[in-house]
Amino acid sequence: MSETLQEIAAAMMADGQGILAADESTGTIKKRFDSIGVENVEANRQAYREMLFTAEEAMTKYISGVILFDETLRQSTLDGRRFADVIKAAGAVPGIKVDAGAKPMAGFPGEKVTEGLDGLRERLQEYYKLGARFAKWRAVIDILPSEGLPTIGAISANAHALARYAALCQENGIVPIVEPEVIMDGPNSHHDIDTNYKVTEDTLNIVFDELYKLRVDLTGMILKPNMVVPGQNGPQVSPQEVAERTIACLKATVPAAVPGIAYLSGGQSDELATEHLAIMNKIGGFPWKMTFSYGRALQAAALSAWGGKKENVAAGQAAFTHRAKMNGMAALGTWSAEDEREAA
Ligand code: 13P
């Protein structure tokens, strides 16, 4: 008997757990490998992902789902177990990134629109057979107030694509993670938190308008938003303010029917990404569950502890387990800076 969208979404939002975003494309993982001097070849990508997915304590206790890249969904452990089966055996849900990346948008200099709708129905049907039960599509919204960015045109085009994608996922028994990322980093990121708040609010309003128009079932999706933060080079604020502004922005825009919010880390430091999530869950008082769907903030320490060497697999797994545990506590709102120091 196949599970409903609501059952899959509930499993992805299990208490004290969150999602590991390990869906770096071959180009993106090259950047990560370059930072540790590891060659970007299939054997190394396989070894790195095997290290993560076989970290038993992290995977069974703190990880509810893993987002994979196409190549990774087709890979296996060296002893022949398909990664999707390893993830399932650990009690987590395998997922798949299905967008084809953010491309320059015609007529909108400096802005991008995410592509990948052509042939998506057939790809989703194949991914389902390969074991994927949720998917991810990331739209990118850049802030550059001096150039009038973002424009309504770019936000609307991205929101429409997200809604088309989400509807196709649901048609095929797959829970869509809807990810409209308002970017915080980059060389021109001098804006303040109010600017991010306004852009995030506009973006989420337009995204939910499109989801409604295209008949997406809000009870069978997960939202993956940015937190409301100042630009990386803008005036910084306290973690408490980030938490309060983020909750306020989402309360103003995200319908209560949505079962879960799973944040991206977006270039925040590991510990700050944990702290923000912990404060939000401590504050509480919102209708959705809130957890993590971190890429960099879950993997950075593990990546450098591993360094591409077989003899470091246990150290890499320990680093991953530590971050997963801290974020698991943040999802419950029980994390404190003392936990971080004690466990380190
Ligand atoms: P980061 O947490 O590194 O932002 O990545 C999450 C993700 O999946 C972006 O699409």
mmCIF file of C-alpha atoms and ligand atoms in Angstrom:
data_model
loop_
_atom_site.group_PDB
_atom_site.id
_atom_site.type_symbol
_atom_site.label_atom_id
_atom_site.label_comp_id
_atom_site.label_asym_id
_atom_site.label_seq_id
_atom_site.Cartn_x
_atom_site.Cartn_y
_atom_site.Cartn_z
ATOM 1 C CA MET A 1 0.000 0.000 0.000
ATOM 2 C CA SER A 2 1.468 3.313 -0.945
ATOM 3 C CA GLU A 3 1.746 6.112 1.578
ATOM 4 C CA THR A 4 -0.226 9.314 1.221
ATOM 5 C CA LEU A 5 1.455 12.668 0.664
ATOM 6 C CA GLN A 6 0.435 13.639 4.189
ATOM 7 C CA GLU A 7 2.039 10.527 5.682
ATOM 8 C CA ILE A 8 5.287 11.143 3.828
ATOM 9 C CA ALA A 9 5.328 14.811 4.886
ATOM 10 C CA ALA A 10 4.675 13.789 8.507
ATOM 11 C CA ALA A 11 7.627 11.367 8.389
ATOM 12 C CA MET A 12 9.842 14.145 7.000
ATOM 13 C CA MET A 13 8.804 16.371 9.908
ATOM 14 C CA ALA A 14 9.301 13.742 12.652
ATOM 15 C CA ASP A 15 9.999 15.209 16.111
ATOM 16 C CA GLY A 16 13.643 16.097 16.740
ATOM 17 C CA GLN A 17 14.680 15.276 13.192
ATOM 18 C CA GLY A 18 15.345 17.121 9.951
ATOM 19 C CA ILE A 19 16.488 16.811 6.387
ATOM 20 C CA LEU A 20 20.014 16.374 5.075
ATOM 21 C CA ALA A 21 20.426 18.261 1.792
ATOM 22 C CA ALA A 22 23.047 16.147 0.008
ATOM 23 C CA ASP A 23 21.834 16.979 -3.484
ATOM 24 C CA GLU A 24 24.793 19.016 -4.667
ATOM 25 C CA SER A 25 24.993 18.783 -8.447
ATOM 26 C CA THR A 26 28.256 17.560 -9.947
ATOM 27 C CA GLY A 27 29.260 21.203 -10.415
ATOM 28 C CA THR A 28 28.401 22.252 -6.849
ATOM 29 C CA ILE A 29 30.112 19.275 -5.196
ATOM 30 C CA LYS A 30 33.237 20.228 -7.186
ATOM 31 C CA LYS A 31 33.334 23.518 -5.256
ATOM 32 C CA ARG A 32 33.058 21.612 -1.954
ATOM 33 C CA PHE A 33 35.736 19.088 -2.971
ATOM 34 C CA ASP A 34 38.028 21.887 -4.215
ATOM 35 C CA SER A 35 37.938 23.353 -0.691
ATOM 36 C CA ILE A 36 39.492 20.136 0.711
ATOM 37 C CA GLY A 37 41.692 19.303 -2.285
ATOM 38 C CA VAL A 38 39.692 16.250 -3.405
ATOM 39 C CA GLU A 39 39.261 15.414 -7.071
ATOM 40 C CA ASN A 40 35.670 15.543 -8.348
ATOM 41 C CA VAL A 41 35.350 12.031 -9.787
ATOM 42 C CA GLU A 42 32.485 9.569 -9.342
ATOM 43 C CA ALA A 43 34.408 7.320 -6.943
ATOM 44 C CA ASN A 44 35.017 10.239 -4.568
ATOM 45 C CA ARG A 45 31.409 11.439 -4.780
ATOM 46 C CA GLN A 46 30.271 7.884 -3.980
ATOM 47 C CA ALA A 47 32.714 7.574 -1.058
ATOM 48 C CA TYR A 48 31.669 10.902 0.431
ATOM 49 C CA ARG A 49 27.955 10.127 0.253
ATOM 50 C CA GLU A 50 28.496 6.590 1.580
ATOM 51 C CA MET A 51 30.258 8.086 4.594
ATOM 52 C CA LEU A 52 27.245 10.311 5.335
ATOM 53 C CA PHE A 53 24.462 7.803 4.683
ATOM 54 C CA THR A 54 26.071 5.015 6.736
ATOM 55 C CA ALA A 55 26.596 7.240 9.797
ATOM 56 C CA GLU A 56 24.142 5.138 11.742
ATOM 57 C CA GLU A 57 23.485 7.231 14.833
ATOM 58 C CA ALA A 58 22.974 10.430 12.836
ATOM 59 C CA MET A 59 20.781 8.772 10.246
ATOM 60 C CA THR A 60 18.559 6.810 12.628
ATOM 61 C CA LYS A 61 18.134 9.449 15.344
ATOM 62 C CA TYR A 62 18.318 12.882 13.746
ATOM 63 C CA ILE A 63 17.753 12.632 9.993
ATOM 64 C CA SER A 64 14.213 12.206 8.653
ATOM 65 C CA GLY A 65 14.977 12.589 4.952
ATOM 66 C CA VAL A 66 17.872 12.968 2.528
ATOM 67 C CA ILE A 67 17.789 14.985 -0.689
ATOM 68 C CA LEU A 68 19.834 13.273 -3.394
ATOM 69 C CA PHE A 69 21.156 14.278 -6.785
ATOM 70 C CA ASP A 70 20.222 12.121 -9.815
ATOM 71 C CA GLU A 71 23.606 10.377 -9.864
ATOM 72 C CA THR A 72 23.466 9.683 -6.113
ATOM 73 C CA LEU A 73 19.994 8.115 -6.253
ATOM 74 C CA ARG A 74 21.444 5.576 -8.702
ATOM 75 C CA GLN A 75 24.532 4.794 -6.593
ATOM 76 C CA SER A 76 25.159 2.088 -3.986
ATOM 77 C CA THR A 77 27.494 1.415 -1.090
ATOM 78 C CA LEU A 78 30.715 -0.379 -2.017
ATOM 79 C CA ASP A 79 29.178 -3.585 -0.639
ATOM 80 C CA GLY A 80 26.257 -3.235 -3.037
ATOM 81 C CA ARG A 81 23.329 -1.724 -1.108
ATOM 82 C CA ARG A 82 21.479 0.997 -3.000
ATOM 83 C CA PHE A 83 21.771 4.366 -1.232
ATOM 84 C CA ALA A 84 17.975 4.747 -1.317
ATOM 85 C CA ASP A 85 17.653 1.431 0.569
ATOM 86 C CA VAL A 86 20.324 2.403 3.115
ATOM 87 C CA ILE A 87 18.453 5.642 3.818
ATOM 88 C CA LYS A 88 15.120 3.828 4.119
ATOM 89 C CA ALA A 89 16.632 1.194 6.416
ATOM 90 C CA ALA A 90 17.743 4.018 8.726
ATOM 91 C CA GLY A 91 14.121 5.179 8.921
ATOM 92 C CA ALA A 92 14.587 8.241 6.690
ATOM 93 C CA VAL A 93 12.827 9.178 3.453
ATOM 94 C CA PRO A 94 14.872 9.351 0.217
ATOM 95 C CA GLY A 95 14.263 12.466 -1.885
ATOM 96 C CA ILE A 96 15.507 13.883 -5.170
ATOM 97 C CA LYS A 97 16.455 17.291 -6.543
ATOM 98 C CA VAL A 98 14.565 17.627 -9.818
ATOM 99 C CA ASP A 99 15.231 21.170 -10.971
ATOM 100 C CA ALA A 100 17.801 21.784 -13.684
ATOM 101 C CA GLY A 101 19.277 24.857 -12.043
ATOM 102 C CA ALA A 102 18.703 28.616 -12.016
ATOM 103 C CA LYS A 103 19.448 30.133 -15.439
ATOM 104 C CA PRO A 104 19.691 33.802 -16.537
ATOM 105 C CA MET A 105 16.146 35.039 -17.151
ATOM 106 C CA ALA A 106 15.516 36.518 -20.599
ATOM 107 C CA GLY A 107 14.706 40.226 -20.402
ATOM 108 C CA PHE A 108 15.642 40.452 -16.704
ATOM 109 C CA PRO A 109 19.334 41.324 -16.419
ATOM 110 C CA GLY A 110 20.869 40.043 -13.181
ATOM 111 C CA GLU A 111 17.957 37.734 -12.345
ATOM 112 C CA LYS A 112 17.453 34.005 -12.710
ATOM 113 C CA VAL A 113 14.618 31.599 -13.336
ATOM 114 C CA THR A 114 14.833 27.912 -12.450
ATOM 115 C CA GLU A 115 14.387 25.481 -15.328
ATOM 116 C CA GLY A 116 13.500 21.792 -15.494
ATOM 117 C CA LEU A 117 9.754 21.426 -16.183
ATOM 118 C CA ASP A 118 10.105 19.725 -19.592
ATOM 119 C CA GLY A 119 9.804 15.951 -19.197
ATOM 120 C CA LEU A 120 9.388 16.316 -15.437
ATOM 121 C CA ARG A 121 6.350 13.997 -15.217
ATOM 122 C CA GLU A 122 8.322 11.103 -16.735
ATOM 123 C CA ARG A 123 11.363 11.797 -14.566
ATOM 124 C CA LEU A 124 9.204 11.839 -11.419
ATOM 125 C CA GLN A 125 7.714 8.483 -12.394
ATOM 126 C CA GLU A 126 11.193 7.007 -12.735
ATOM 127 C CA TYR A 127 12.388 8.575 -9.463
ATOM 128 C CA TYR A 128 9.377 7.091 -7.680
ATOM 129 C CA LYS A 129 10.369 3.629 -8.936
ATOM 130 C CA LEU A 130 13.920 4.277 -7.711
ATOM 131 C CA GLY A 131 12.521 4.948 -4.215
ATOM 132 C CA ALA A 132 12.206 8.756 -4.009
ATOM 133 C CA ARG A 133 9.133 9.916 -2.066
ATOM 134 C CA PHE A 134 9.829 13.638 -2.024
ATOM 135 C CA ALA A 135 11.475 16.124 -4.361
ATOM 136 C CA LYS A 136 13.099 19.539 -4.252
ATOM 137 C CA TRP A 137 13.018 22.520 -6.612
ATOM 138 C CA ARG A 138 15.022 25.611 -5.718
ATOM 139 C CA ALA A 139 14.233 29.081 -7.027
ATOM 140 C CA VAL A 140 16.766 31.846 -6.435
ATOM 141 C CA ILE A 141 15.740 35.420 -5.628
ATOM 142 C CA ASP A 142 18.641 37.903 -5.501
ATOM 143 C CA ILE A 143 18.447 41.184 -3.616
ATOM 144 C CA LEU A 144 20.120 44.212 -5.198
ATOM 145 C CA PRO A 145 18.114 47.316 -4.273
ATOM 146 C CA SER A 146 20.350 49.711 -6.258
ATOM 147 C CA GLU A 147 19.305 47.873 -9.447
ATOM 148 C CA GLY A 148 15.666 47.486 -8.437
ATOM 149 C CA LEU A 149 16.095 43.751 -7.805
ATOM 150 C CA PRO A 150 14.263 41.555 -7.299
ATOM 151 C CA THR A 151 11.549 42.408 -9.838
ATOM 152 C CA ILE A 152 7.966 41.187 -9.661
ATOM 153 C CA GLY A 153 8.542 39.600 -13.082
ATOM 154 C CA ALA A 154 11.316 37.343 -11.803
ATOM 155 C CA ILE A 155 9.522 36.447 -8.565
ATOM 156 C CA SER A 156 6.333 35.588 -10.497
ATOM 157 C CA ALA A 157 8.115 33.451 -13.101
ATOM 158 C CA ASN A 158 9.879 31.498 -10.349
ATOM 159 C CA ALA A 159 6.692 31.118 -8.312
ATOM 160 C CA HIS A 160 4.829 29.812 -11.356
ATOM 161 C CA ALA A 161 7.537 27.227 -12.048
ATOM 162 C CA LEU A 162 7.526 26.148 -8.380
ATOM 163 C CA ALA A 163 3.756 25.635 -8.534
ATOM 164 C CA ARG A 164 3.902 23.696 -11.835
ATOM 165 C CA TYR A 165 6.613 21.491 -10.307
ATOM 166 C CA ALA A 166 4.684 20.969 -7.063
ATOM 167 C CA ALA A 167 1.497 19.954 -8.895
ATOM 168 C CA LEU A 168 3.408 17.393 -10.982
ATOM 169 C CA CYS A 169 5.048 15.936 -7.869
ATOM 170 C CA GLN A 170 1.717 15.479 -6.127
ATOM 171 C CA GLU A 171 0.179 13.885 -9.231
ATOM 172 C CA ASN A 172 2.917 11.256 -8.963
ATOM 173 C CA GLY A 173 2.775 10.523 -5.229
ATOM 174 C CA ILE A 174 5.823 12.629 -4.393
ATOM 175 C CA VAL A 175 5.879 15.368 -1.730
ATOM 176 C CA PRO A 176 7.265 18.617 -3.172
ATOM 177 C CA ILE A 177 9.725 20.663 -1.169
ATOM 178 C CA VAL A 178 8.998 24.178 -2.412
ATOM 179 C CA GLU A 179 12.175 26.235 -2.052
ATOM 180 C CA PRO A 180 12.099 29.930 -2.921
ATOM 181 C CA GLU A 181 15.503 31.059 -1.627
ATOM 182 C CA VAL A 182 15.989 34.757 -1.031
ATOM 183 C CA ILE A 183 19.776 34.940 -1.119
ATOM 184 C CA MET A 184 21.726 36.437 1.801
ATOM 185 C CA ASP A 185 25.276 36.190 0.492
ATOM 186 C CA GLY A 186 27.251 37.414 -2.512
ATOM 187 C CA PRO A 187 29.460 40.464 -3.061
ATOM 188 C CA ASN A 188 26.583 42.957 -3.190
ATOM 189 C CA SER A 189 24.781 41.762 -0.083
ATOM 190 C CA HIS A 190 24.887 45.047 1.852
ATOM 191 C CA HIS A 191 21.141 45.207 2.521
ATOM 192 C CA ASP A 192 19.605 45.229 5.997
ATOM 193 C CA ILE A 193 17.183 42.776 7.627
ATOM 194 C CA ASP A 194 14.136 44.927 6.764
ATOM 195 C CA THR A 195 14.963 44.583 3.077
ATOM 196 C CA ASN A 196 15.204 40.809 3.393
ATOM 197 C CA TYR A 197 11.929 40.740 5.345
ATOM 198 C CA LYS A 198 10.085 42.644 2.611
ATOM 199 C CA VAL A 199 11.524 40.551 -0.242
ATOM 200 C CA THR A 200 10.818 37.278 1.615
ATOM 201 C CA GLU A 201 7.268 38.443 2.386
ATOM 202 C CA ASP A 202 6.590 39.407 -1.250
ATOM 203 C CA THR A 203 8.130 36.183 -2.512
ATOM 204 C CA LEU A 204 6.145 33.908 -0.188
ATOM 205 C CA ASN A 205 2.905 35.754 -0.918
ATOM 206 C CA ILE A 206 3.416 35.327 -4.659
ATOM 207 C CA VAL A 207 4.502 31.679 -4.272
ATOM 208 C CA PHE A 208 1.396 30.759 -2.225
ATOM 209 C CA ASP A 209 -0.819 32.637 -4.667
ATOM 210 C CA GLU A 210 0.556 30.474 -7.510
ATOM 211 C CA LEU A 211 0.317 27.268 -5.457
ATOM 212 C CA TYR A 212 -3.347 28.060 -4.822
ATOM 213 C CA LYS A 213 -4.065 28.903 -8.475
ATOM 214 C CA LEU A 214 -2.423 25.703 -9.710
ATOM 215 C CA ARG A 215 -4.367 23.557 -7.185
ATOM 216 C CA VAL A 216 -1.424 22.353 -5.154
ATOM 217 C CA ASP A 217 -2.546 20.551 -1.980
ATOM 218 C CA LEU A 218 -0.908 22.575 0.772
ATOM 219 C CA THR A 219 -1.288 19.671 3.228
ATOM 220 C CA GLY A 220 1.017 17.541 1.066
ATOM 221 C CA MET A 221 4.034 19.823 0.655
ATOM 222 C CA ILE A 222 6.954 21.160 2.686
ATOM 223 C CA LEU A 223 8.165 24.757 2.448
ATOM 224 C CA LYS A 224 11.920 25.324 2.419
ATOM 225 C CA PRO A 225 12.458 29.033 2.964
ATOM 226 C CA ASN A 226 15.401 31.214 3.890
ATOM 227 C CA MET A 227 15.418 32.720 7.340
ATOM 228 C CA VAL A 228 14.921 36.478 7.527
ATOM 229 C CA VAL A 229 18.510 37.660 7.905
ATOM 230 C CA PRO A 230 20.452 40.761 6.870
ATOM 231 C CA GLY A 231 22.742 40.538 3.833
ATOM 232 C CA GLN A 232 26.069 38.944 4.616
ATOM 233 C CA ASN A 233 27.794 42.335 4.284
ATOM 234 C CA GLY A 234 24.919 44.349 5.729
ATOM 235 C CA PRO A 235 24.244 45.536 9.309
ATOM 236 C CA GLN A 236 24.085 42.418 11.506
ATOM 237 C CA VAL A 237 21.432 41.729 14.170
ATOM 238 C CA SER A 238 21.064 39.352 17.137
ATOM 239 C CA PRO A 239 19.984 35.708 16.714
ATOM 240 C CA GLN A 240 16.864 36.579 18.740
ATOM 241 C CA GLU A 241 15.911 39.228 16.165
ATOM 242 C CA VAL A 242 16.454 36.831 13.247
ATOM 243 C CA ALA A 243 14.201 34.284 14.963
ATOM 244 C CA GLU A 244 11.447 36.797 15.746
ATOM 245 C CA ARG A 245 11.467 38.416 12.295
ATOM 246 C CA THR A 246 11.460 35.040 10.555
ATOM 247 C CA ILE A 247 8.471 33.794 12.536
ATOM 248 C CA ALA A 248 6.609 37.074 11.928
ATOM 249 C CA CYS A 249 7.272 36.945 8.180
ATOM 250 C CA LEU A 250 6.134 33.340 7.846
ATOM 251 C CA LYS A 251 3.040 33.910 9.990
ATOM 252 C CA ALA A 252 2.075 36.722 7.624
ATOM 253 C CA THR A 253 2.422 34.603 4.498
ATOM 254 C CA VAL A 254 2.360 30.812 4.995
ATOM 255 C CA PRO A 255 -1.072 29.141 5.359
ATOM 256 C CA ALA A 256 -1.568 26.962 8.439
ATOM 257 C CA ALA A 257 -2.456 24.004 6.183
ATOM 258 C CA VAL A 258 1.238 23.564 5.325
ATOM 259 C CA PRO A 259 2.529 20.801 7.628
ATOM 260 C CA GLY A 260 6.158 21.776 7.788
ATOM 261 C CA ILE A 261 8.852 24.375 7.324
ATOM 262 C CA ALA A 262 12.397 23.078 6.746
ATOM 263 C CA TYR A 263 14.909 25.889 6.478
ATOM 264 C CA LEU A 264 17.918 26.101 4.200
ATOM 265 C CA SER A 265 21.138 27.316 5.842
ATOM 266 C CA GLY A 266 22.109 29.606 2.960
ATOM 267 C CA GLY A 267 25.686 30.341 4.008
ATOM 268 C CA GLN A 268 25.099 30.838 7.745
ATOM 269 C CA SER A 269 27.781 29.361 9.996
ATOM 270 C CA ASP A 270 27.012 25.891 11.363
ATOM 271 C CA GLU A 271 26.338 27.062 14.870
ATOM 272 C CA LEU A 272 24.313 30.130 13.942
ATOM 273 C CA ALA A 273 22.032 28.040 11.704
ATOM 274 C CA THR A 274 21.445 25.766 14.712
ATOM 275 C CA GLU A 275 20.931 28.641 17.128
ATOM 276 C CA HIS A 276 18.370 30.419 14.925
ATOM 277 C CA LEU A 277 16.305 27.248 14.560
ATOM 278 C CA ALA A 278 16.528 26.545 18.296
ATOM 279 C CA ILE A 279 15.322 30.024 19.259
ATOM 280 C CA MET A 280 12.389 29.833 16.854
ATOM 281 C CA ASN A 281 11.263 26.510 18.275
ATOM 282 C CA LYS A 282 11.716 27.822 21.801
ATOM 283 C CA ILE A 283 9.484 30.811 20.989
ATOM 284 C CA GLY A 284 6.880 28.557 19.313
ATOM 285 C CA GLY A 285 3.282 29.635 18.810
ATOM 286 C CA PHE A 286 3.078 28.917 15.075
ATOM 287 C CA PRO A 287 0.886 26.353 13.309
ATOM 288 C CA TRP A 288 3.597 24.400 11.433
ATOM 289 C CA LYS A 289 6.465 22.216 12.562
ATOM 290 C CA MET A 290 9.854 23.818 11.970
ATOM 291 C CA THR A 291 13.072 21.961 11.282
ATOM 292 C CA PHE A 292 16.239 22.049 9.187
ATOM 293 C CA SER A 293 16.996 21.056 5.623
ATOM 294 C CA TYR A 294 20.617 22.111 5.700
ATOM 295 C CA GLY A 295 23.302 21.446 3.156
ATOM 296 C CA ARG A 296 26.406 23.390 4.074
ATOM 297 C CA ALA A 297 25.582 23.817 7.797
ATOM 298 C CA LEU A 298 25.236 20.022 8.223
ATOM 299 C CA GLN A 299 28.137 18.962 6.038
ATOM 300 C CA ALA A 300 30.958 21.503 6.333
ATOM 301 C CA ALA A 301 32.570 19.991 9.449
ATOM 302 C CA ALA A 302 32.165 16.426 8.160
ATOM 303 C CA LEU A 303 33.629 17.345 4.789
ATOM 304 C CA SER A 304 36.790 18.789 6.270
ATOM 305 C CA ALA A 305 37.199 16.010 8.882
ATOM 306 C CA TRP A 306 36.951 13.452 6.055
ATOM 307 C CA GLY A 307 39.289 15.244 3.643
ATOM 308 C CA GLY A 308 38.825 12.511 1.042
ATOM 309 C CA LYS A 309 40.724 9.883 3.069
ATOM 310 C CA LYS A 310 39.452 6.379 3.908
ATOM 311 C CA GLU A 311 41.129 6.466 7.309
ATOM 312 C CA ASN A 312 39.082 9.581 8.194
ATOM 313 C CA VAL A 313 35.631 8.095 7.550
ATOM 314 C CA ALA A 314 34.954 7.615 11.281
ATOM 315 C CA ALA A 315 36.041 11.196 12.042
ATOM 316 C CA GLY A 316 33.837 12.530 9.244
ATOM 317 C CA GLN A 317 30.879 10.524 10.537
ATOM 318 C CA ALA A 318 31.483 11.785 14.081
ATOM 319 C CA ALA A 319 31.476 15.405 12.863
ATOM 320 C CA PHE A 320 28.284 14.811 10.886
ATOM 321 C CA THR A 321 26.621 13.081 13.846
ATOM 322 C CA HIS A 322 27.492 15.963 16.156
ATOM 323 C CA ARG A 323 25.930 18.580 13.829
ATOM 324 C CA ALA A 324 22.890 16.402 13.169
ATOM 325 C CA LYS A 325 22.385 15.962 16.919
ATOM 326 C CA MET A 326 22.696 19.695 17.622
ATOM 327 C CA ASN A 327 20.177 20.460 14.881
ATOM 328 C CA GLY A 328 17.880 17.702 16.117
ATOM 329 C CA MET A 329 17.851 19.442 19.498
ATOM 330 C CA ALA A 330 17.232 22.778 17.768
ATOM 331 C CA ALA A 331 14.199 21.255 16.065
ATOM 332 C CA LEU A 332 12.845 20.480 19.539
ATOM 333 C CA GLY A 333 13.857 23.898 20.887
ATOM 334 C CA THR A 334 16.027 22.285 23.570
ATOM 335 C CA TRP A 335 19.478 23.207 22.198
ATOM 336 C CA SER A 336 21.662 25.655 24.088
ATOM 337 C CA ALA A 337 25.210 26.907 23.523
ATOM 338 C CA GLU A 338 26.315 24.743 26.490
ATOM 339 C CA ASP A 339 25.220 21.584 24.631
ATOM 340 C CA GLU A 340 27.460 22.646 21.791
ATOM 341 C CA ARG A 341 30.505 23.027 24.032
ATOM 342 C CA GLU A 342 29.903 19.880 26.098
ATOM 343 C CA ALA A 343 29.559 17.688 23.057
ATOM 344 C CA ALA A 344 32.506 19.177 21.156
HETATM 345 P P1 13P B 1 22.244 25.144 2.225
HETATM 346 O O1 13P B 1 21.726 24.703 3.576
HETATM 347 O O2 13P B 1 23.722 24.938 2.066
HETATM 348 O O3 13P B 1 21.769 26.510 1.853
HETATM 349 O O4 13P B 1 21.646 24.145 1.163
HETATM 350 C C1 13P B 1 20.352 23.744 1.269
HETATM 351 C C2 13P B 1 19.813 23.479 -0.066
HETATM 352 O O5 13P B 1 19.324 22.400 -0.335
HETATM 353 C C3 13P B 1 19.848 24.554 -1.053
HETATM 354 O O6 13P B 1 19.052 24.212 -2.146
#
